[in-house]
Amino acid sequence: MAPISADTARGAGDGPVPHGTALPRNLLDGKTFLAQSGEKGKKTSNKDTIVFQNGRFLSEGCNPYGFGDAPYQATVDGATARFHAETHSPTHGNMVWDGIVRGDTIEATNTWTRKRWYWNITREYWYKGQLKK
């Protein structure tokens, strides 16, 4: 596999990066997406702002519940960047995020899990949005 330029690795190149190329973990840094979301299988119920900055992922809509930012990992497959992050709240559990960014669009899912000694919650949510201009 041929090496890629630093500009291409940052997403500023003229074309897609070769399939399966691992990129710096800050691949999506500086991007903010305005998204709509809902529980899996249901219609839109919320709006969210998803931020990638300094190698970290943040869902602003989850902030009020104690979910802060977390490191994210990203890889590229042609013109698609895939990302993964896990956010934690001291009072509301964990969220596992997986998504793709193609151009100016984002599609993501998260699985929210809250474990208690007497019951557990697991819910899945979807997110679709556009790059904030």
XYZ file of C-alpha atoms in Angstrom:
133
model
C 0.000 0.000 0.000
C 1.372 3.410 -0.944
C 1.783 6.019 1.788
C -0.730 8.857 1.926
C -0.065 12.551 2.259
C -0.621 14.390 5.524
C -3.342 16.495 3.836
C -5.185 13.380 2.701
C -4.859 11.857 6.179
C -6.490 14.970 7.605
C -9.293 14.741 5.051
C -8.076 17.733 3.045
C -6.812 15.807 0.020
C -8.295 15.699 -3.455
C -9.492 12.114 -3.393
C -10.428 9.156 -1.260
C -7.864 7.406 0.872
C -7.079 3.744 0.038
C -9.434 1.151 1.539
C -8.684 0.185 5.145
C -6.141 2.930 5.739
C -5.743 3.743 9.419
C -5.648 7.479 9.970
C -4.639 9.660 12.881
C -7.244 9.509 15.606
C -8.021 13.178 15.026
C -9.305 12.521 11.507
C -12.643 14.271 12.154
C -11.338 17.067 14.386
C -12.839 20.467 13.724
C -16.117 19.055 12.412
C -19.445 19.820 14.055
C -22.684 18.215 12.878
C -26.270 19.277 13.497
C -28.290 16.075 13.787
C -31.767 14.798 14.379
C -32.208 11.651 16.422
C -34.705 9.178 17.716
C -35.038 5.820 19.375
C -34.422 2.917 16.983
C -37.546 2.197 14.946
C -39.178 5.500 15.883
C -39.451 8.958 14.345
C -37.300 11.969 15.123
C -37.674 13.031 18.741
C -34.577 15.141 19.454
C -31.973 17.428 17.963
C -28.299 17.134 18.823
C -24.964 18.713 18.009
C -22.104 16.259 17.550
C -18.608 17.707 17.922
C -15.183 16.247 17.079
C -12.348 18.267 18.636
C -8.819 17.506 19.866
C -9.240 13.763 19.339
C -12.460 13.766 21.362
C -16.147 13.172 20.596
C -19.025 15.050 22.240
C -22.801 14.792 21.963
C -24.035 18.133 23.282
C -27.538 16.691 23.672
C -26.235 14.124 26.155
C -24.263 16.651 28.224
C -27.180 17.481 30.590
C -27.227 13.814 31.641
C -23.559 13.815 32.637
C -22.173 12.331 29.410
C -19.027 14.289 28.706
C -16.610 14.063 25.827
C -14.519 10.957 25.163
C -11.690 9.887 22.883
C -12.797 8.649 19.471
C -11.184 6.337 16.952
C -11.615 6.817 13.211
C -10.679 4.881 10.090
C -11.325 5.547 6.436
C -12.784 3.283 3.779
C -12.717 5.120 0.436
C -14.760 8.302 0.863
C -16.293 7.136 4.175
C -14.844 7.821 7.620
C -16.002 5.430 10.352
C -15.804 6.405 14.000
C -16.286 4.811 17.403
C -16.515 6.383 20.855
C -17.700 5.404 24.318
C -19.089 8.069 26.634
C -19.825 7.665 30.327
C -22.051 9.393 32.867
C -21.627 8.943 36.616
C -25.429 8.891 37.022
C -26.840 7.642 33.687
C -24.556 4.819 32.511
C -22.664 4.332 29.262
C -23.179 5.063 25.579
C -21.381 3.250 22.783
C -21.288 5.278 19.563
C -20.611 4.060 16.025
C -21.053 6.103 12.900
C -19.988 7.131 9.450
C -19.181 10.477 7.900
C -19.484 10.897 4.123
C -18.701 14.376 2.890
C -20.920 16.742 4.867
C -23.264 14.087 6.310
C -23.168 11.965 9.440
C -25.129 8.850 10.356
C -24.601 7.292 13.748
C -26.085 4.999 16.336
C -25.605 4.760 20.040
C -26.498 2.085 22.521
C -27.286 3.461 25.949
C -26.895 1.062 28.867
C -27.686 1.838 32.477
C -27.135 -0.965 34.949
C -28.705 -0.867 38.377
C -28.831 -3.511 41.053
C -32.587 -3.981 40.534
C -33.017 -3.300 36.753
C -31.107 -2.542 33.588
C -31.906 -0.275 30.646
C -30.595 -0.810 27.125
C -31.862 1.438 24.345
C -30.644 2.136 20.845
C -30.809 5.526 19.120
C -30.118 6.766 15.572
C -28.658 10.088 14.434
C -28.612 11.736 10.986
C -27.253 15.166 10.278
C -25.280 17.694 8.278
C -22.011 19.512 8.804
C -22.561 22.813 10.580
C -21.624 25.633 8.197
